[in-house]
């Protein structure tokens, strides 16, 4: 079984996120999403998520491409995760291109093109205007 992992906050889930998850799943048979916890968002990513971790997890688990959701608590858990879950391929959007190449020692590393024209920031901005 080919296992794929990806990481993110996935807040105000939009089709850009879903397209990423769809393409990630196409790279294997089993997709794990390491979902940034509220604490990780606040303390380390300095990102304010609208939905709580549990709400974001609930939404992700309803997506047919997603097989498992685990917490992302720290920037430095990726090597451990890849080994612990026997990951074949690590996937991120290409806004992260190159940032996780150190994982090439442990698994395939794939950066997929981001979906243009959509982002949580844009959604929030457009809703306010
Ligand atoms: N994404 C995308 N297209 C968009 C917006 C996002 O393909 N229009 C992708 C991002 O590239 C990322 C995933 O969707 O791979 C999740 O996006 P975020 O929740 O913004 O992820 P981020 O906050 O960058 O967290 O340790 C890694 C971090 O947790 C990544």
mmCIF file of N, CA and C and ligand atoms in Angstrom:
data_model
loop_
_atom_site.group_PDB
_atom_site.id
_atom_site.type_symbol
_atom_site.label_atom_id
_atom_site.label_comp_id
_atom_site.label_asym_id
_atom_site.label_seq_id
_atom_site.Cartn_x
_atom_site.Cartn_y
_atom_site.Cartn_z
ATOM 1 N N UNK A 1 0.869 -1.190 0.000
ATOM 2 C CA UNK A 1 0.000 0.000 0.000
ATOM 3 C C UNK A 1 0.910 1.246 0.000
ATOM 4 N N UNK A 2 0.639 2.130 -0.968
ATOM 5 C CA UNK A 2 1.442 3.347 -1.068
ATOM 6 C C UNK A 2 0.816 4.426 -0.190
ATOM 7 N N UNK A 3 1.612 4.900 0.795
ATOM 8 C CA UNK A 3 1.057 5.884 1.742
ATOM 9 C C UNK A 3 1.616 7.269 1.458
ATOM 10 N N UNK A 4 0.691 8.238 1.492
ATOM 11 C CA UNK A 4 1.022 9.641 1.196
ATOM 12 C C UNK A 4 0.699 10.479 2.424
ATOM 13 N N UNK A 5 1.500 11.507 2.677
ATOM 14 C CA UNK A 5 1.188 12.433 3.785
ATOM 15 C C UNK A 5 1.302 13.875 3.314
ATOM 16 N N UNK A 6 0.458 14.707 3.868
ATOM 17 C CA UNK A 6 0.542 16.138 3.626
ATOM 18 C C UNK A 6 0.185 16.879 4.901
ATOM 19 N N UNK A 7 0.584 18.152 4.983
ATOM 20 C CA UNK A 7 0.447 18.930 6.225
ATOM 21 C C UNK A 7 -0.255 20.244 5.918
ATOM 22 N N UNK A 8 -0.999 20.724 6.920
ATOM 23 C CA UNK A 8 -1.584 22.057 6.733
ATOM 24 C C UNK A 8 -2.605 22.409 7.791
ATOM 25 N N UNK A 9 -3.085 23.653 7.696
ATOM 26 C CA UNK A 9 -4.124 24.146 8.601
ATOM 27 C C UNK A 9 -5.520 23.874 8.050
ATOM 28 N N UNK A 10 -5.660 23.951 6.747
ATOM 29 C CA UNK A 10 -6.929 23.642 6.059
ATOM 30 C C UNK A 10 -8.107 24.341 6.723
ATOM 31 N N UNK A 11 -7.940 25.653 6.943
ATOM 32 C CA UNK A 11 -9.026 26.399 7.560
ATOM 33 C C UNK A 11 -9.785 27.193 6.512
ATOM 34 N N UNK A 12 -11.134 27.254 6.755
ATOM 35 C CA UNK A 12 -12.067 27.718 5.722
ATOM 36 C C UNK A 12 -11.780 26.914 4.462
ATOM 37 N N UNK A 13 -11.984 25.641 4.580
ATOM 38 C CA UNK A 13 -11.657 24.711 3.488
ATOM 39 C C UNK A 13 -12.226 25.215 2.159
ATOM 40 N N UNK A 14 -11.418 25.228 1.141
ATOM 41 C CA UNK A 14 -11.886 25.682 -0.178
ATOM 42 C C UNK A 14 -11.377 24.726 -1.258
ATOM 43 N N UNK A 15 -11.798 24.961 -2.488
ATOM 44 C CA UNK A 15 -11.506 23.981 -3.551
ATOM 45 C C UNK A 15 -10.007 23.864 -3.834
ATOM 46 N N UNK A 16 -9.235 24.892 -3.484
ATOM 47 C CA UNK A 16 -7.779 24.778 -3.644
ATOM 48 C C UNK A 16 -7.222 23.697 -2.729
ATOM 49 N N UNK A 17 -7.747 23.669 -1.511
ATOM 50 C CA UNK A 17 -7.335 22.614 -0.566
ATOM 51 C C UNK A 17 -7.779 21.239 -1.078
ATOM 52 N N UNK A 18 -9.024 21.181 -1.524
ATOM 53 C CA UNK A 18 -9.566 19.882 -1.965
ATOM 54 C C UNK A 18 -8.816 19.378 -3.195
ATOM 55 N N UNK A 19 -8.470 20.293 -4.101
ATOM 56 C CA UNK A 19 -7.687 19.879 -5.294
ATOM 57 C C UNK A 19 -6.317 19.341 -4.874
ATOM 58 N N UNK A 20 -5.738 19.927 -3.846
ATOM 59 C CA UNK A 20 -4.443 19.448 -3.348
ATOM 60 C C UNK A 20 -4.616 18.019 -2.793
ATOM 61 N N UNK A 21 -5.654 17.846 -2.007
ATOM 62 C CA UNK A 21 -5.899 16.536 -1.389
ATOM 63 C C UNK A 21 -6.194 15.482 -2.454
ATOM 64 N N UNK A 22 -6.946 15.878 -3.470
ATOM 65 C CA UNK A 22 -7.271 14.936 -4.572
ATOM 66 C C UNK A 22 -5.992 14.492 -5.271
ATOM 67 N N UNK A 23 -5.164 15.453 -5.615
ATOM 68 C CA UNK A 23 -3.916 15.122 -6.341
ATOM 69 C C UNK A 23 -2.951 14.333 -5.460
ATOM 70 N N UNK A 24 -2.950 14.670 -4.164
ATOM 71 C CA UNK A 24 -2.082 13.928 -3.231
ATOM 72 C C UNK A 24 -2.511 12.465 -3.173
ATOM 73 N N UNK A 25 -3.816 12.246 -3.092
ATOM 74 C CA UNK A 25 -4.327 10.860 -3.005
ATOM 75 C C UNK A 25 -3.992 10.084 -4.272
ATOM 76 N N UNK A 26 -3.979 10.772 -5.399
ATOM 77 C CA UNK A 26 -3.679 10.111 -6.683
ATOM 78 C C UNK A 26 -2.248 9.579 -6.734
ATOM 79 N N UNK A 27 -1.423 10.006 -5.774
ATOM 80 C CA UNK A 27 -0.029 9.553 -5.745
ATOM 81 C C UNK A 27 0.143 8.265 -4.942
ATOM 82 N N UNK A 28 -0.950 7.769 -4.373
ATOM 83 C CA UNK A 28 -0.852 6.531 -3.579
ATOM 84 C C UNK A 28 -2.219 5.914 -3.351
ATOM 85 N N UNK A 29 -2.274 5.123 -2.249
ATOM 86 C CA UNK A 29 -3.541 4.437 -1.942
ATOM 87 C C UNK A 29 -4.154 4.942 -0.638
ATOM 88 N N UNK A 30 -3.338 5.606 0.161
ATOM 89 C CA UNK A 30 -3.764 5.974 1.508
ATOM 90 C C UNK A 30 -3.184 7.354 1.822
ATOM 91 N N UNK A 31 -4.066 8.297 2.150
ATOM 92 C CA UNK A 31 -3.611 9.669 2.398
ATOM 93 C C UNK A 31 -3.806 10.057 3.857
ATOM 94 N N UNK A 32 -2.716 10.430 4.480
ATOM 95 C CA UNK A 32 -2.764 10.962 5.850
ATOM 96 C C UNK A 32 -2.612 12.476 5.768
ATOM 97 N N UNK A 33 -3.470 13.184 6.472
ATOM 98 C CA UNK A 33 -3.332 14.632 6.601
ATOM 99 C C UNK A 33 -2.886 14.940 8.021
ATOM 100 N N UNK A 34 -1.727 15.589 8.134
ATOM 101 C CA UNK A 34 -1.249 16.052 9.443
ATOM 102 C C UNK A 34 -1.768 17.473 9.601
ATOM 103 N N UNK A 35 -2.760 17.607 10.456
ATOM 104 C CA UNK A 35 -3.520 18.856 10.588
ATOM 105 C C UNK A 35 -2.968 19.712 11.714
ATOM 106 N N UNK A 36 -2.629 20.947 11.387
ATOM 107 C CA UNK A 36 -2.054 21.845 12.398
ATOM 108 C C UNK A 36 -3.040 22.041 13.551
ATOM 109 N N UNK A 37 -2.574 21.806 14.771
ATOM 110 C CA UNK A 37 -3.430 22.008 15.947
ATOM 111 C C UNK A 37 -3.620 23.504 16.182
ATOM 112 N N UNK A 38 -4.579 23.838 17.020
ATOM 113 C CA UNK A 38 -4.831 25.250 17.344
ATOM 114 C C UNK A 38 -3.600 25.873 17.997
ATOM 115 N N UNK A 39 -2.953 25.109 18.872
ATOM 116 C CA UNK A 39 -1.762 25.651 19.573
ATOM 117 C C UNK A 39 -0.634 25.887 18.576
ATOM 118 N N UNK A 40 -0.424 24.900 17.681
ATOM 119 C CA UNK A 40 0.648 25.040 16.680
ATOM 120 C C UNK A 40 0.372 26.255 15.799
ATOM 121 N N UNK A 41 -0.876 26.406 15.383
ATOM 122 C CA UNK A 41 -1.233 27.573 14.559
ATOM 123 C C UNK A 41 -0.897 28.867 15.290
ATOM 124 N N UNK A 42 -1.339 28.933 16.545
ATOM 125 C CA UNK A 42 -1.213 30.176 17.302
ATOM 126 C C UNK A 42 0.231 30.479 17.665
ATOM 127 N N UNK A 43 0.904 29.475 18.215
ATOM 128 C CA UNK A 43 2.237 29.734 18.784
ATOM 129 C C UNK A 43 3.365 29.680 17.776
ATOM 130 N N UNK A 44 3.230 28.807 16.774
ATOM 131 C CA UNK A 44 4.370 28.596 15.855
ATOM 132 C C UNK A 44 4.087 29.116 14.436
ATOM 133 N N UNK A 45 2.843 28.973 13.989
ATOM 134 C CA UNK A 45 2.561 29.422 12.615
ATOM 135 C C UNK A 45 2.011 30.845 12.586
ATOM 136 N N UNK A 46 1.639 31.314 13.795
ATOM 137 C CA UNK A 46 1.065 32.676 13.884
ATOM 138 C C UNK A 46 -0.079 32.843 12.894
ATOM 139 N N UNK A 47 -0.895 31.787 12.864
ATOM 140 C CA UNK A 47 -2.070 31.776 11.989
ATOM 141 C C UNK A 47 -3.302 31.647 12.871
ATOM 142 N N UNK A 48 -4.300 32.446 12.601
ATOM 143 C CA UNK A 48 -5.536 32.368 13.373
ATOM 144 C C UNK A 48 -6.533 31.554 12.574
ATOM 145 N N UNK A 49 -6.840 30.329 13.014
ATOM 146 C CA UNK A 49 -7.823 29.525 12.277
ATOM 147 C C UNK A 49 -9.228 29.883 12.761
ATOM 148 N N UNK A 50 -10.164 29.962 11.840
ATOM 149 C CA UNK A 50 -11.560 30.249 12.217
ATOM 150 C C UNK A 50 -12.178 29.028 12.895
ATOM 151 N N UNK A 51 -11.968 27.869 12.262
ATOM 152 C CA UNK A 51 -12.497 26.615 12.825
ATOM 153 C C UNK A 51 -11.465 25.982 13.746
ATOM 154 N N UNK A 52 -11.972 25.348 14.800
ATOM 155 C CA UNK A 52 -11.080 24.674 15.759
ATOM 156 C C UNK A 52 -10.471 23.436 15.103
ATOM 157 N N UNK A 53 -9.490 22.878 15.779
ATOM 158 C CA UNK A 53 -8.856 21.653 15.270
ATOM 159 C C UNK A 53 -9.919 20.564 15.055
ATOM 160 N N UNK A 54 -10.762 20.361 16.033
ATOM 161 C CA UNK A 54 -11.772 19.295 15.935
ATOM 162 C C UNK A 54 -12.748 19.541 14.781
ATOM 163 N N UNK A 55 -13.095 20.804 14.579
ATOM 164 C CA UNK A 55 -14.009 21.129 13.460
ATOM 165 C C UNK A 55 -13.298 20.898 12.124
ATOM 166 N N UNK A 56 -12.035 21.334 12.043
ATOM 167 C CA UNK A 56 -11.279 21.149 10.793
ATOM 168 C C UNK A 56 -11.031 19.659 10.544
ATOM 169 N N UNK A 57 -10.813 18.910 11.596
ATOM 170 C CA UNK A 57 -10.597 17.454 11.473
ATOM 171 C C UNK A 57 -11.881 16.781 10.973
ATOM 172 N N UNK A 58 -13.007 17.192 11.548
ATOM 173 C CA UNK A 58 -14.315 16.638 11.158
ATOM 174 C C UNK A 58 -14.567 16.854 9.665
ATOM 175 N N UNK A 59 -14.247 18.067 9.216
ATOM 176 C CA UNK A 59 -14.465 18.400 7.793
ATOM 177 C C UNK A 59 -13.540 17.556 6.900
ATOM 178 N N UNK A 60 -12.276 17.491 7.276
ATOM 179 C CA UNK A 60 -11.313 16.727 6.456
ATOM 180 C C UNK A 60 -11.681 15.243 6.388
ATOM 181 N N UNK A 61 -12.153 14.712 7.505
ATOM 182 C CA UNK A 61 -12.499 13.272 7.535
ATOM 183 C C UNK A 61 -13.707 12.961 6.648
ATOM 184 N N UNK A 62 -14.437 14.010 6.263
ATOM 185 C CA UNK A 62 -15.602 13.815 5.386
ATOM 186 C C UNK A 62 -15.215 13.829 3.911
ATOM 187 N N UNK A 63 -13.937 14.121 3.660
ATOM 188 C CA UNK A 63 -13.475 14.199 2.261
ATOM 189 C C UNK A 63 -13.026 12.810 1.804
ATOM 190 N N UNK A 64 -13.538 12.405 0.641
ATOM 191 C CA UNK A 64 -13.297 11.011 0.214
ATOM 192 C C UNK A 64 -11.814 10.713 -0.046
ATOM 193 N N UNK A 65 -11.002 11.744 -0.288
ATOM 194 C CA UNK A 65 -9.587 11.507 -0.583
ATOM 195 C C UNK A 65 -8.763 11.255 0.690
ATOM 196 N N UNK A 66 -9.321 11.634 1.836
ATOM 197 C CA UNK A 66 -8.589 11.603 3.101
ATOM 198 C C UNK A 66 -8.882 10.304 3.854
ATOM 199 N N UNK A 67 -7.816 9.590 4.208
ATOM 200 C CA UNK A 67 -7.997 8.313 4.927
ATOM 201 C C UNK A 67 -7.762 8.436 6.430
ATOM 202 N N UNK A 68 -6.907 9.394 6.799
ATOM 203 C CA UNK A 68 -6.593 9.540 8.234
ATOM 204 C C UNK A 68 -6.131 10.965 8.512
ATOM 205 N N UNK A 69 -6.509 11.471 9.655
ATOM 206 C CA UNK A 69 -6.064 12.804 10.084
ATOM 207 C C UNK A 69 -5.311 12.658 11.399
ATOM 208 N N UNK A 70 -4.085 13.206 11.420
ATOM 209 C CA UNK A 70 -3.289 13.180 12.662
ATOM 210 C C UNK A 70 -2.927 14.630 13.007
ATOM 211 N N UNK A 71 -2.559 14.908 14.259
ATOM 212 C CA UNK A 71 -2.233 16.284 14.632
ATOM 213 C C UNK A 71 -0.832 16.678 14.174
ATOM 214 N N UNK A 72 -0.710 17.916 13.740
ATOM 215 C CA UNK A 72 0.611 18.508 13.517
ATOM 216 C C UNK A 72 0.830 19.490 14.663
ATOM 217 N N UNK A 73 1.775 19.137 15.543
ATOM 218 C CA UNK A 73 2.042 19.964 16.736
ATOM 219 C C UNK A 73 3.318 20.769 16.624
ATOM 220 N N UNK A 74 4.167 20.367 15.624
ATOM 221 C CA UNK A 74 5.519 20.927 15.632
ATOM 222 C C UNK A 74 6.092 20.928 14.216
ATOM 223 N N UNK A 75 6.942 21.918 13.949
ATOM 224 C CA UNK A 75 7.596 21.945 12.621
ATOM 225 C C UNK A 75 8.468 20.705 12.406
ATOM 226 N N UNK A 76 8.954 20.122 13.511
ATOM 227 C CA UNK A 76 9.997 19.095 13.402
ATOM 228 C C UNK A 76 9.515 17.657 13.535
ATOM 229 N N UNK A 77 8.248 17.420 13.232
ATOM 230 C CA UNK A 77 7.753 16.051 13.400
ATOM 231 C C UNK A 77 7.731 15.238 12.111
ATOM 232 N N UNK A 78 8.116 15.858 11.002
ATOM 233 C CA UNK A 78 7.909 15.221 9.691
ATOM 234 C C UNK A 78 8.730 13.943 9.507
ATOM 235 N N UNK A 79 10.010 13.969 9.896
ATOM 236 C CA UNK A 79 10.833 12.755 9.728
ATOM 237 C C UNK A 79 10.251 11.618 10.564
ATOM 238 N N UNK A 80 9.892 11.946 11.795
ATOM 239 C CA UNK A 80 9.298 10.935 12.682
ATOM 240 C C UNK A 80 8.001 10.395 12.090
ATOM 241 N N UNK A 81 7.183 11.281 11.571
ATOM 242 C CA UNK A 81 5.904 10.864 10.964
ATOM 243 C C UNK A 81 6.148 9.954 9.767
ATOM 244 N N UNK A 82 7.081 10.334 8.912
ATOM 245 C CA UNK A 82 7.352 9.549 7.696
ATOM 246 C C UNK A 82 7.772 8.133 8.081
ATOM 247 N N UNK A 83 8.584 8.047 9.138
ATOM 248 C CA UNK A 83 9.050 6.718 9.579
ATOM 249 C C UNK A 83 7.939 5.961 10.298
ATOM 250 N N UNK A 84 7.253 6.672 11.197
ATOM 251 C CA UNK A 84 6.216 6.011 12.022
ATOM 252 C C UNK A 84 5.058 5.464 11.165
ATOM 253 N N UNK A 85 4.705 6.220 10.115
ATOM 254 C CA UNK A 85 3.548 5.818 9.295
ATOM 255 C C UNK A 85 3.964 5.150 7.991
ATOM 256 N N UNK A 86 5.254 4.848 7.862
ATOM 257 C CA UNK A 86 5.764 4.192 6.636
ATOM 258 C C UNK A 86 5.335 4.911 5.363
ATOM 259 N N UNK A 87 5.600 6.209 5.339
ATOM 260 C CA UNK A 87 5.161 7.051 4.229
ATOM 261 C C UNK A 87 6.049 6.837 3.006
ATOM 262 N N UNK A 88 5.413 6.714 1.832
ATOM 263 C CA UNK A 88 6.162 6.626 0.569
ATOM 264 C C UNK A 88 6.378 7.997 -0.062
ATOM 265 N N UNK A 89 5.346 8.857 0.069
ATOM 266 C CA UNK A 89 5.422 10.163 -0.589
ATOM 267 C C UNK A 89 4.897 11.283 0.299
ATOM 268 N N UNK A 90 5.706 12.327 0.404
ATOM 269 C CA UNK A 90 5.335 13.553 1.129
ATOM 270 C C UNK A 90 4.929 14.573 0.079
ATOM 271 N N UNK A 91 3.793 15.207 0.289
ATOM 272 C CA UNK A 91 3.265 16.161 -0.694
ATOM 273 C C UNK A 91 2.940 17.498 -0.038
ATOM 274 N N UNK A 92 3.304 18.586 -0.724
ATOM 275 C CA UNK A 92 2.897 19.923 -0.294
ATOM 276 C C UNK A 92 2.647 20.755 -1.535
ATOM 277 N N UNK A 93 1.885 21.835 -1.365
ATOM 278 C CA UNK A 93 1.736 22.801 -2.447
ATOM 279 C C UNK A 93 3.080 23.474 -2.709
ATOM 280 N N UNK A 94 3.247 23.974 -3.942
ATOM 281 C CA UNK A 94 4.584 24.475 -4.316
ATOM 282 C C UNK A 94 4.933 25.836 -3.719
ATOM 283 N N UNK A 95 4.066 26.391 -2.882
ATOM 284 C CA UNK A 95 4.493 27.561 -2.104
ATOM 285 C C UNK A 95 5.556 27.134 -1.094
ATOM 286 N N UNK A 96 5.661 25.838 -0.875
ATOM 287 C CA UNK A 96 6.672 25.280 0.020
ATOM 288 C C UNK A 96 7.844 24.660 -0.733
ATOM 289 N N UNK A 97 7.884 24.876 -2.034
ATOM 290 C CA UNK A 97 8.906 24.212 -2.860
ATOM 291 C C UNK A 97 10.313 24.328 -2.265
ATOM 292 N N UNK A 98 10.942 23.196 -2.101
ATOM 293 C CA UNK A 98 12.329 23.162 -1.611
ATOM 294 C C UNK A 98 12.451 23.107 -0.101
ATOM 295 N N UNK A 99 11.408 23.553 0.599
ATOM 296 C CA UNK A 99 11.528 23.687 2.056
ATOM 297 C C UNK A 99 11.629 22.351 2.782
ATOM 298 N N UNK A 100 11.156 21.300 2.152
ATOM 299 C CA UNK A 100 11.139 19.997 2.829
ATOM 300 C C UNK A 100 11.970 18.957 2.080
ATOM 301 N N UNK A 101 12.958 19.432 1.305
ATOM 302 C CA UNK A 101 13.792 18.506 0.523
ATOM 303 C C UNK A 101 14.602 17.574 1.414
ATOM 304 N N UNK A 102 14.794 17.957 2.678
ATOM 305 C CA UNK A 102 15.531 17.076 3.600
ATOM 306 C C UNK A 102 14.819 15.733 3.764
ATOM 307 N N UNK A 103 13.523 15.699 3.412
ATOM 308 C CA UNK A 103 12.775 14.437 3.564
ATOM 309 C C UNK A 103 13.090 13.443 2.438
ATOM 310 N N UNK A 104 13.817 13.929 1.403
ATOM 311 C CA UNK A 104 14.112 13.045 0.255
ATOM 312 C C UNK A 104 14.923 11.820 0.677
ATOM 313 N N UNK A 105 15.575 11.943 1.827
ATOM 314 C CA UNK A 105 16.361 10.830 2.380
ATOM 315 C C UNK A 105 15.426 9.701 2.856
ATOM 316 N N UNK A 106 14.159 10.054 3.106
ATOM 317 C CA UNK A 106 13.238 9.101 3.741
ATOM 318 C C UNK A 106 12.075 8.694 2.848
ATOM 319 N N UNK A 107 11.727 9.552 1.899
ATOM 320 C CA UNK A 107 10.557 9.268 1.039
ATOM 321 C C UNK A 107 10.594 10.165 -0.189
ATOM 322 N N UNK A 108 9.649 9.929 -1.104
ATOM 323 C CA UNK A 108 9.523 10.841 -2.261
ATOM 324 C C UNK A 108 8.994 12.177 -1.738
ATOM 325 N N UNK A 109 9.442 13.253 -2.346
ATOM 326 C CA UNK A 109 8.953 14.587 -1.971
ATOM 327 C C UNK A 109 8.368 15.233 -3.216
ATOM 328 N N UNK A 110 7.081 15.598 -3.141
ATOM 329 C CA UNK A 110 6.393 16.163 -4.317
ATOM 330 C C UNK A 110 5.762 17.498 -3.940
ATOM 331 N N UNK A 111 6.063 18.503 -4.753
ATOM 332 C CA UNK A 111 5.424 19.820 -4.557
ATOM 333 C C UNK A 111 4.447 20.013 -5.711
ATOM 334 N N UNK A 112 3.184 20.172 -5.398
ATOM 335 C CA UNK A 112 2.160 20.298 -6.437
ATOM 336 C C UNK A 112 1.791 21.771 -6.647
ATOM 337 N N UNK A 113 1.524 22.166 -7.883
ATOM 338 C CA UNK A 113 1.147 23.563 -8.127
ATOM 339 C C UNK A 113 -0.076 23.968 -7.305
ATOM 340 N N UNK A 114 0.040 25.104 -6.649
ATOM 341 C CA UNK A 114 -1.109 25.636 -5.908
ATOM 342 C C UNK A 114 -2.217 25.997 -6.886
ATOM 343 N N UNK A 115 -3.458 25.978 -6.403
ATOM 344 C CA UNK A 115 -4.582 26.410 -7.233
ATOM 345 C C UNK A 115 -4.632 27.935 -7.211
ATOM 346 N N UNK A 116 -4.496 28.582 -8.362
ATOM 347 C CA UNK A 116 -4.477 30.049 -8.359
ATOM 348 C C UNK A 116 -5.858 30.644 -8.044
ATOM 349 N N UNK A 117 -5.848 31.865 -7.526
ATOM 350 C CA UNK A 117 -7.080 32.640 -7.388
ATOM 351 C C UNK A 117 -7.934 32.317 -6.177
ATOM 352 N N UNK A 118 -7.459 31.436 -5.316
ATOM 353 C CA UNK A 118 -8.249 31.122 -4.112
ATOM 354 C C UNK A 118 -7.303 30.966 -2.926
ATOM 355 N N UNK A 119 -7.714 31.559 -1.817
ATOM 356 C CA UNK A 119 -6.972 31.396 -0.559
ATOM 357 C C UNK A 119 -7.897 31.815 0.575
ATOM 358 N N UNK A 120 -7.582 31.383 1.752
ATOM 359 C CA UNK A 120 -8.393 31.771 2.913
ATOM 360 C C UNK A 120 -8.327 33.281 3.095
ATOM 361 N N UNK A 121 -7.156 33.841 2.882
ATOM 362 C CA UNK A 121 -6.992 35.303 3.012
ATOM 363 C C UNK A 121 -7.922 36.017 2.034
ATOM 364 N N UNK A 122 -7.986 35.506 0.808
ATOM 365 C CA UNK A 122 -8.838 36.139 -0.230
ATOM 366 C C UNK A 122 -10.309 36.023 0.176
ATOM 367 N N UNK A 123 -10.679 34.863 0.698
ATOM 368 C CA UNK A 123 -12.075 34.660 1.113
ATOM 369 C C UNK A 123 -12.447 35.679 2.189
ATOM 370 N N UNK A 124 -11.551 35.787 3.194
ATOM 371 C CA UNK A 124 -11.835 36.720 4.299
ATOM 372 C C UNK A 124 -11.927 38.145 3.775
ATOM 373 N N UNK A 125 -11.002 38.496 2.883
ATOM 374 C CA UNK A 125 -10.977 39.867 2.322
ATOM 375 C C UNK A 125 -12.253 40.133 1.529
ATOM 376 N N UNK A 126 -12.600 39.193 0.652
ATOM 377 C CA UNK A 126 -13.775 39.392 -0.208
ATOM 378 C C UNK A 126 -15.064 39.475 0.609
ATOM 379 N N UNK A 127 -15.119 38.719 1.703
ATOM 380 C CA UNK A 127 -16.333 38.738 2.528
ATOM 381 C C UNK A 127 -16.500 40.077 3.250
ATOM 382 N N UNK A 128 -15.360 40.722 3.472
ATOM 383 C CA UNK A 128 -15.447 42.012 4.191
ATOM 384 C C UNK A 128 -15.736 43.178 3.269
ATOM 385 N N UNK A 129 -15.637 42.945 1.943
ATOM 386 C CA UNK A 129 -15.816 44.105 1.038
ATOM 387 C C UNK A 129 -17.023 43.938 0.105
HETATM 388 N N1 LIG B 1 -3.069 25.057 -1.271
HETATM 389 C C1 LIG B 1 -3.208 24.953 -2.647
HETATM 390 N N2 LIG B 1 -3.849 25.924 -3.328
HETATM 391 C C2 LIG B 1 -4.366 26.997 -2.679
HETATM 392 C C3 LIG B 1 -4.244 27.105 -1.277
HETATM 393 C C4 LIG B 1 -3.581 26.115 -0.584
HETATM 394 O O1 LIG B 1 -2.736 23.977 -3.267
HETATM 395 N N3 LIG B 1 -4.999 27.953 -3.410
HETATM 396 C C5 LIG B 1 -2.341 23.996 -0.559
HETATM 397 C C6 LIG B 1 -1.120 24.519 0.187
HETATM 398 O O2 LIG B 1 -0.020 24.656 -0.717
HETATM 399 C C7 LIG B 1 -0.891 23.427 1.228
HETATM 400 C C8 LIG B 1 -2.328 22.931 1.520
HETATM 401 O O3 LIG B 1 -3.163 23.438 0.456
HETATM 402 O O4 LIG B 1 -0.127 22.360 0.659
HETATM 403 C C9 LIG B 1 -2.851 23.435 2.859
HETATM 404 O O5 LIG B 1 -2.806 24.839 2.844
HETATM 405 P P1 LIG B 1 -2.594 25.609 4.254
HETATM 406 O O6 LIG B 1 -3.594 25.124 5.223
HETATM 407 O O7 LIG B 1 -2.465 27.068 3.965
HETATM 408 O O8 LIG B 1 -1.167 25.029 4.662
HETATM 409 P P2 LIG B 1 -0.019 25.816 5.457
HETATM 410 O O9 LIG B 1 -0.609 26.744 6.447
HETATM 411 O O10 LIG B 1 0.921 26.317 4.447
HETATM 412 O O11 LIG B 1 0.622 24.626 6.339
HETATM 413 O O12 LIG B 1 4.142 21.982 8.058
HETATM 414 C C10 LIG B 1 3.525 22.501 6.901
HETATM 415 C C11 LIG B 1 2.440 23.482 7.241
HETATM 416 O O13 LIG B 1 1.551 22.954 8.206
HETATM 417 C C12 LIG B 1 1.701 23.878 5.968
#
